[in-house]
Coordinates of C-alpha atoms in Angstrom, one line a residue:
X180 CA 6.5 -30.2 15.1
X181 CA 9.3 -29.3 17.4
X182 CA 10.8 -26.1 16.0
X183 CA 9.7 -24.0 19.0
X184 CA 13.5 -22.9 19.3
X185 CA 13.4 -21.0 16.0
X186 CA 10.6 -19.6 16.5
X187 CA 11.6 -18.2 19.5
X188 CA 14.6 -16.7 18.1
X189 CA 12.5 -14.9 15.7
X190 CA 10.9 -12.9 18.6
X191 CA 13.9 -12.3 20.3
X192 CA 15.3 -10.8 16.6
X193 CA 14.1 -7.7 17.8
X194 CA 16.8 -6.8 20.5
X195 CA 19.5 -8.2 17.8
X196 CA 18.4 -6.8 14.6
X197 CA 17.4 -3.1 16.3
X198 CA 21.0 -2.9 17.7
X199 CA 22.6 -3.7 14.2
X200 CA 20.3 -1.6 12.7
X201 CA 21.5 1.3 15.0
X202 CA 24.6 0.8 13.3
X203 CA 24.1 0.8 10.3
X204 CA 21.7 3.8 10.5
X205 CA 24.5 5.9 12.5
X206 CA 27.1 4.6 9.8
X207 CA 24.4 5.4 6.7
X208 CA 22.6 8.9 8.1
X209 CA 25.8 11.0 7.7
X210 CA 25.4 12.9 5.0
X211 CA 20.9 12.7 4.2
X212 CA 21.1 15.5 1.7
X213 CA 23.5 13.9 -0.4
X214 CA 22.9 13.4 -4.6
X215 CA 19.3 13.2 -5.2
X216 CA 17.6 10.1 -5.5
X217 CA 18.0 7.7 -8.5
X218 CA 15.5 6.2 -10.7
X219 CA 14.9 2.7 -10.7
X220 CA 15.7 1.2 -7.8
X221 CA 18.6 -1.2 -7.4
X222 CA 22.1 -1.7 -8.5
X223 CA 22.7 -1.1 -4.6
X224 CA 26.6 -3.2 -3.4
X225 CA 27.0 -5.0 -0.3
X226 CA 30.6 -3.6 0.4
X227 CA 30.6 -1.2 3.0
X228 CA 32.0 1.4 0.6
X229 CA 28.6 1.5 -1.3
X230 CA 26.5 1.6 1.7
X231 CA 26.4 5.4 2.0
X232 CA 24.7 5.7 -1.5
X233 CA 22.0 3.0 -0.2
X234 CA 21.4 5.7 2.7
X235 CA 22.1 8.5 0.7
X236 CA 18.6 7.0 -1.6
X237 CA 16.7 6.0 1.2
X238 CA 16.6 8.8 3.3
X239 CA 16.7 11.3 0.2
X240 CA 12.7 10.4 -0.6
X241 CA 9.9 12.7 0.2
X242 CA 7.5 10.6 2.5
X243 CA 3.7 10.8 3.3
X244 CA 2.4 10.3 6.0
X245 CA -0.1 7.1 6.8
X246 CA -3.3 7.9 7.5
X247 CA -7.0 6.4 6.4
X248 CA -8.3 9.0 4.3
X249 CA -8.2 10.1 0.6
X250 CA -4.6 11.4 0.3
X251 CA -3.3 7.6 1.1
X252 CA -5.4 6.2 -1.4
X253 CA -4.8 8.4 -4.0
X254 CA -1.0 8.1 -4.3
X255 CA -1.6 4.2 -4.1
X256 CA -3.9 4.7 -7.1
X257 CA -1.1 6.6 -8.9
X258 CA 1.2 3.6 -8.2
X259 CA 2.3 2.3 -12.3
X260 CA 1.2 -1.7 -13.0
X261 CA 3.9 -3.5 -14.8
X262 CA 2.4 -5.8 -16.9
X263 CA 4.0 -9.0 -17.7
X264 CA 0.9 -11.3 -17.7
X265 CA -2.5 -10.0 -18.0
X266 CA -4.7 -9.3 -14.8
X267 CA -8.4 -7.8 -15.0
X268 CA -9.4 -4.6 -13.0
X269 CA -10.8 -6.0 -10.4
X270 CA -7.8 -8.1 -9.5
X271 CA -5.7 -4.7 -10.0
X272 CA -8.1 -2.8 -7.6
X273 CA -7.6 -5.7 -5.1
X274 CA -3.7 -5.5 -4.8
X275 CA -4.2 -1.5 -4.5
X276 CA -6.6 -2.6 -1.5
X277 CA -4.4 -4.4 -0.3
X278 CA -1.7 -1.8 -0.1
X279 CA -4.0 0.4 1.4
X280 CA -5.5 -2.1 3.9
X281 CA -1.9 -3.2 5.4
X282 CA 0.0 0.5 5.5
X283 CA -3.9 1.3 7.9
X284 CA -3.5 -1.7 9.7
X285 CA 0.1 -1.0 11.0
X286 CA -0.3 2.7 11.3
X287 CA -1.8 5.2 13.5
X288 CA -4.9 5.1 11.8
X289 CA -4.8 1.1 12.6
X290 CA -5.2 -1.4 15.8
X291 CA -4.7 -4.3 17.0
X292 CA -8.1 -5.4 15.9
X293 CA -7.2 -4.2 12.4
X294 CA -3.7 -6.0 12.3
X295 CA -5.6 -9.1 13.5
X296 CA -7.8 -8.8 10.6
X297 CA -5.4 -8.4 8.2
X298 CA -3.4 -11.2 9.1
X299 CA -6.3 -13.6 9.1
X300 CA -7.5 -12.0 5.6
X301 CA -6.0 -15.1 4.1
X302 CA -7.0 -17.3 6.8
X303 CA -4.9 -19.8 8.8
X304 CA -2.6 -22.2 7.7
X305 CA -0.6 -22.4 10.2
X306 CA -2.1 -23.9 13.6
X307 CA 1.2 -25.0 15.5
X308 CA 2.4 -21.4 14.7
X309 CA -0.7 -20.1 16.4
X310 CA 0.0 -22.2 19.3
X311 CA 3.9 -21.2 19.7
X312 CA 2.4 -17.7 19.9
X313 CA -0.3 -18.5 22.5
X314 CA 2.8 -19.8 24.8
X315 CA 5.2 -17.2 24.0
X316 CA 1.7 -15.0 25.2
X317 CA 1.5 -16.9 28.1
X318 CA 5.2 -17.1 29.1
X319 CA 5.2 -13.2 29.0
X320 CA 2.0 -13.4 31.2
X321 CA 0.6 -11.2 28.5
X322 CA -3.7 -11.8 27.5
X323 CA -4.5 -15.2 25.8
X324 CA -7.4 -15.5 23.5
X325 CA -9.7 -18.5 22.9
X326 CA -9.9 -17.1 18.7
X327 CA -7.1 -17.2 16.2
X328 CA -8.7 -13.0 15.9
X329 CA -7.8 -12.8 19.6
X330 CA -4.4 -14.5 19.7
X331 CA -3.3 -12.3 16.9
X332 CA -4.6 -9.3 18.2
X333 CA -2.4 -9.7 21.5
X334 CA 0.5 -10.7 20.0
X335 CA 0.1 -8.1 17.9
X336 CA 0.0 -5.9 21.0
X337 CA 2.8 -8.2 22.2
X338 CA 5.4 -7.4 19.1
X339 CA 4.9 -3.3 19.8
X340 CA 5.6 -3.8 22.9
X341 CA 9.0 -5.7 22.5
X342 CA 9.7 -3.0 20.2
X343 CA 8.5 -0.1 22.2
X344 CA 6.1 1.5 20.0
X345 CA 2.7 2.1 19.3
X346 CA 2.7 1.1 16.0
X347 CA 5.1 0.6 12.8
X348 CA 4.6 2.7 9.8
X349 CA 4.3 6.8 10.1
X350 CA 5.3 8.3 6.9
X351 CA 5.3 5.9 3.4
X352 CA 7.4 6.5 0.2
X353 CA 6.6 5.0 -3.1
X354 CA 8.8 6.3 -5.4
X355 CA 10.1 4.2 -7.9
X356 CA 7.3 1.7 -6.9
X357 CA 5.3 -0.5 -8.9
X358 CA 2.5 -3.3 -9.3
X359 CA 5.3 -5.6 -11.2
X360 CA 2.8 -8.4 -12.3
X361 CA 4.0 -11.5 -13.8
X362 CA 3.5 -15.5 -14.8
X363 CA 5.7 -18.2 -13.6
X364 CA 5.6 -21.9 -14.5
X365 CA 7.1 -25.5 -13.2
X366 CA 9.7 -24.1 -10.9
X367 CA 9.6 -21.4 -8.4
X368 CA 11.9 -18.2 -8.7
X369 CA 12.9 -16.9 -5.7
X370 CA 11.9 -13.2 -4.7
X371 CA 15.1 -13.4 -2.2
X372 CA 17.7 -14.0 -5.2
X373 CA 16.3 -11.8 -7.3
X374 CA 16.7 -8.9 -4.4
X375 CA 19.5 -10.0 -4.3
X376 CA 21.1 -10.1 -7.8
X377 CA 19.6 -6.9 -8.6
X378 CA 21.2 -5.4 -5.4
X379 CA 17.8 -3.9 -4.1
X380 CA 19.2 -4.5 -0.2
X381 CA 22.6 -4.0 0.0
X382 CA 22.6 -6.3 3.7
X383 CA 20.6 -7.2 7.3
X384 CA 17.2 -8.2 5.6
X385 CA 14.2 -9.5 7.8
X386 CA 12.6 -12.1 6.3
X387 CA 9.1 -13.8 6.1
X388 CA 7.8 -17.0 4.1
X389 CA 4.3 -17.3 5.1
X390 CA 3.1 -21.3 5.0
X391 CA 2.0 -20.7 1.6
X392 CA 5.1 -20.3 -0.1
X393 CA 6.1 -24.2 0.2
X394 CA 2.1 -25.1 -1.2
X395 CA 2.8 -22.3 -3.9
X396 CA 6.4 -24.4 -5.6
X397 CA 4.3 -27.4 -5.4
X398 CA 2.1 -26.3 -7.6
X399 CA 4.3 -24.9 -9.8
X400 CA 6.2 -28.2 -10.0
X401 CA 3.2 -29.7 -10.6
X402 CA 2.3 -28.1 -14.0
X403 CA 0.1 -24.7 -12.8
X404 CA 0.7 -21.9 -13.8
X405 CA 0.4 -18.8 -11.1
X406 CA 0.2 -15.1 -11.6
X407 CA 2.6 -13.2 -9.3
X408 CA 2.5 -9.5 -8.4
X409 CA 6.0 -7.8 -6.6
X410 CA 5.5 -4.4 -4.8
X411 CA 8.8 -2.4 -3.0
X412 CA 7.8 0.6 -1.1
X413 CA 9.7 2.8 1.5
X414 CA 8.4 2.8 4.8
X415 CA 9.4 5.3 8.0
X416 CA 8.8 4.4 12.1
X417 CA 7.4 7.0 13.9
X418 CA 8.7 9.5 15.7
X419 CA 10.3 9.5 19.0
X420 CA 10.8 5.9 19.0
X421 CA 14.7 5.4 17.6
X422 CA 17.4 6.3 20.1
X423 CA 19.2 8.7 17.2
X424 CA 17.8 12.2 16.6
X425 CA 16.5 10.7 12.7
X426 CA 13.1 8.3 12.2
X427 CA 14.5 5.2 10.6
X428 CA 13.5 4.2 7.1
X429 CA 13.6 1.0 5.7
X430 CA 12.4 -0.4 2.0
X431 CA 10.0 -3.2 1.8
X432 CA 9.1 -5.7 -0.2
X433 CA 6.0 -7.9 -0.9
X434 CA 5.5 -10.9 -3.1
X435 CA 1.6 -11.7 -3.5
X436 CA -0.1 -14.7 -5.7
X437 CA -3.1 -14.3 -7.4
X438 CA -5.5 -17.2 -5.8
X439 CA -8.0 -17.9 -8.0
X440 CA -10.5 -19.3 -6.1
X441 CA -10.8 -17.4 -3.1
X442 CA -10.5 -14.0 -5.8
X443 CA -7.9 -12.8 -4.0
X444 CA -3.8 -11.8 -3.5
X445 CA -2.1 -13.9 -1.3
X446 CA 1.5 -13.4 0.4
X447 CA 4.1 -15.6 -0.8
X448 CA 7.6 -13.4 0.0
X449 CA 7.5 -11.0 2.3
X450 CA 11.5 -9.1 3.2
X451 CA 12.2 -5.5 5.0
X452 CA 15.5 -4.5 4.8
X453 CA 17.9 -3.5 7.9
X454 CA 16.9 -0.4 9.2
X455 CA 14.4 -0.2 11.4
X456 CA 12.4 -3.1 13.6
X457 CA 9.5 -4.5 11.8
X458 CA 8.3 -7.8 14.0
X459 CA 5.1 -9.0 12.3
X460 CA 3.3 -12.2 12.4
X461 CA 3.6 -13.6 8.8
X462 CA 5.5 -16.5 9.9
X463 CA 2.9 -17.9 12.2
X464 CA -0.3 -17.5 10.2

C-alpha cells in the first residue's frame, strides 16, 4: 500500500497546524473573561465574526488538572449518560475507564509505556501503518523496536518531541460533557457532519479514523446493528510550552463502538479542534 506520502504529511501537520493555531489563539484569547459560558455546547459559526464567542466559551471553563488519583475519577464518574439505546453497567463503567485511562496515558501522570498501552488496548489492525512509523523512526535516527508495544512507545516519544513537550493534556474540562449513547443501523452517520451541522468546531479540526471505522460501515451496510457512545471534553497543554503568555485549549471529541465480543469500546471517530497540537497515533494502529 503506497500511501507513505500521506502519512508523512500527517507528521509534518504539526509545524503547519501549531502555526495556524497560533493564530487563531492570538485572534480568539482577546478578551478570556468575556460572557460566561453557555449551556449546551454548539451552535458555534465558522465566520470569523463568531469566532470570539467560540474562544470566549473555551477559555471561560474552569479546568482540573490531570492527574491519577481520586479527584480525576470522580468528576469522570459525575459525567451524565445520555441514553438513546440501552447499555448495562458494566459497559457504562468501561467507557468511564476509558476516559480515565486515556486523559493518564497522555498526561503527567502517564508514559510512553502507558500511551503504548493504550493504543494497543484494541489491538492492531493496521500493520503497514506500524511499518510507516518504524521508517519515519528510523529516518529521524530515533530507537526502533522489534514489538508493536515498542514501536509505539518511541513514536510516542517521537510525536512529543516534534511538538516539544513532555506530554499533551495538563488541566481537563468537562462541562457540558456527556456519555451520548446511541444505536445506528444499515448506513453509517458520520460523527464529522454531525460536528459539523451542529457547529460544535467553528474551523481547523485534526482528524483521526482509526482502521476500524471502514470495518464498522460495513457492518452496518450489512444488516448489524452497533451501539455508539460520543464524548466532547475540553482539554488544556501544559504550561510553558505555547509561545503566547496563555496554555492553549482545545475541545475534543471521541466516537467509540461497543464491540461485543471482545466486551469492550472501540474508537471509531476521533477529532480535536484547532487550538493546540495534538499528534497521536490513531491513524496507524
Amino acid at each position: 500500500m503506497k500511501t507513505l506520502p500521506i502519512r508523512a504529511l500527517y507528521f509534518a501537520l504539526s509545524t503547519a497546524w501549531f502555526a495556524q493555531s497560533a493564530c487563531l489563539e492570538q485572534e480568539g484569547v482577546s478578551s478570556l473573561a468575556a460572557a460566561p459560558p453557555k449551556s449546551h455546547y454548539g451552535g458555534f459559526s465558522s465566520h470569523p465574526d463568531s469566532l470570539q464567542i467560540f474562544y470566549d466559551y473555551i477559555h471561560a471553563q474552569k479546568m482540573m488538572k490531570v492527574a491519577a488519583g481520586d479527584a480525576l475519577r470522580q468528576a469522570i464518574e459525575a459525567i451524565p449518560v445520555d441514553l438513546g439505546a440501552p447499555i448495562d453497567l458494566a459497559q457504562e463503567a468501561a467507557l468511564r475507564e476509558w476516559l480515565y485511562e486515556f486523559l493518564i496515558a497522555f498526561s503527567a501522570s502517564g508514559s510512553d509505556s502507558l500511551a503504548a498501552a493504550f493504543y494497543l488496548r484494541e489491538g492492531t489492525h493496521n500493520p503497514d501503518g506500524l511499518e510507516f512509523l518504524q521508517e519515519f523512526l528510523a529516518s529521524r535516527d530515533a530507537p526502533i523496536g522489534e514489538t508493536p508495544f515498542a514501536v509505539l512507545a518511541a513514536g510516542h516519544r517521537e510525536v512529543l518531541s516534534i511538538t516539544k513537550r513532555d506530554y499533551f493534556f495538563e488541566n481537563v474540562s468537562f462541562f457540558d460533557s456527556a456519555f451520548k449513547v446511541f444505536e445506528m443501523q444499515e448506513a453509517y452517520d458520520s460523527y464529522a457532519l454531525y460536528l459539523k451541522t451542529h457547529g460544535m468546531v467553528p474551523k481547523a479540526t485534526l482528524n483521526f479514523r482509526p482502521k476500524l471505522h471502514d470495518e464498522v460501515a460495513e457492518d452496518l451496510q450489512a444488516g448489524e446493528s452497533l451501539i455508539f457512545a460520543d464524548i466532547m471534553f475540553i482539554v488544556e497543554e501544559p504550561a510553558g510550552v505555547s509561545p503566547w503568555p496563555w496554555q492553549g485549549r482545545t475541545p475534543s471529541f471521541f466516537r467509540l463502538v461497543w464491540d461485543p465480543e471482545r466486551a469492550m469500546w472501540c474508537h471509531v471517530e476521533v477529532y480535536f479542534s484547532g487550538g493546540v497540537p495534538q499528534n497521536f497515533l490513531f491513524n496507524l494502529i
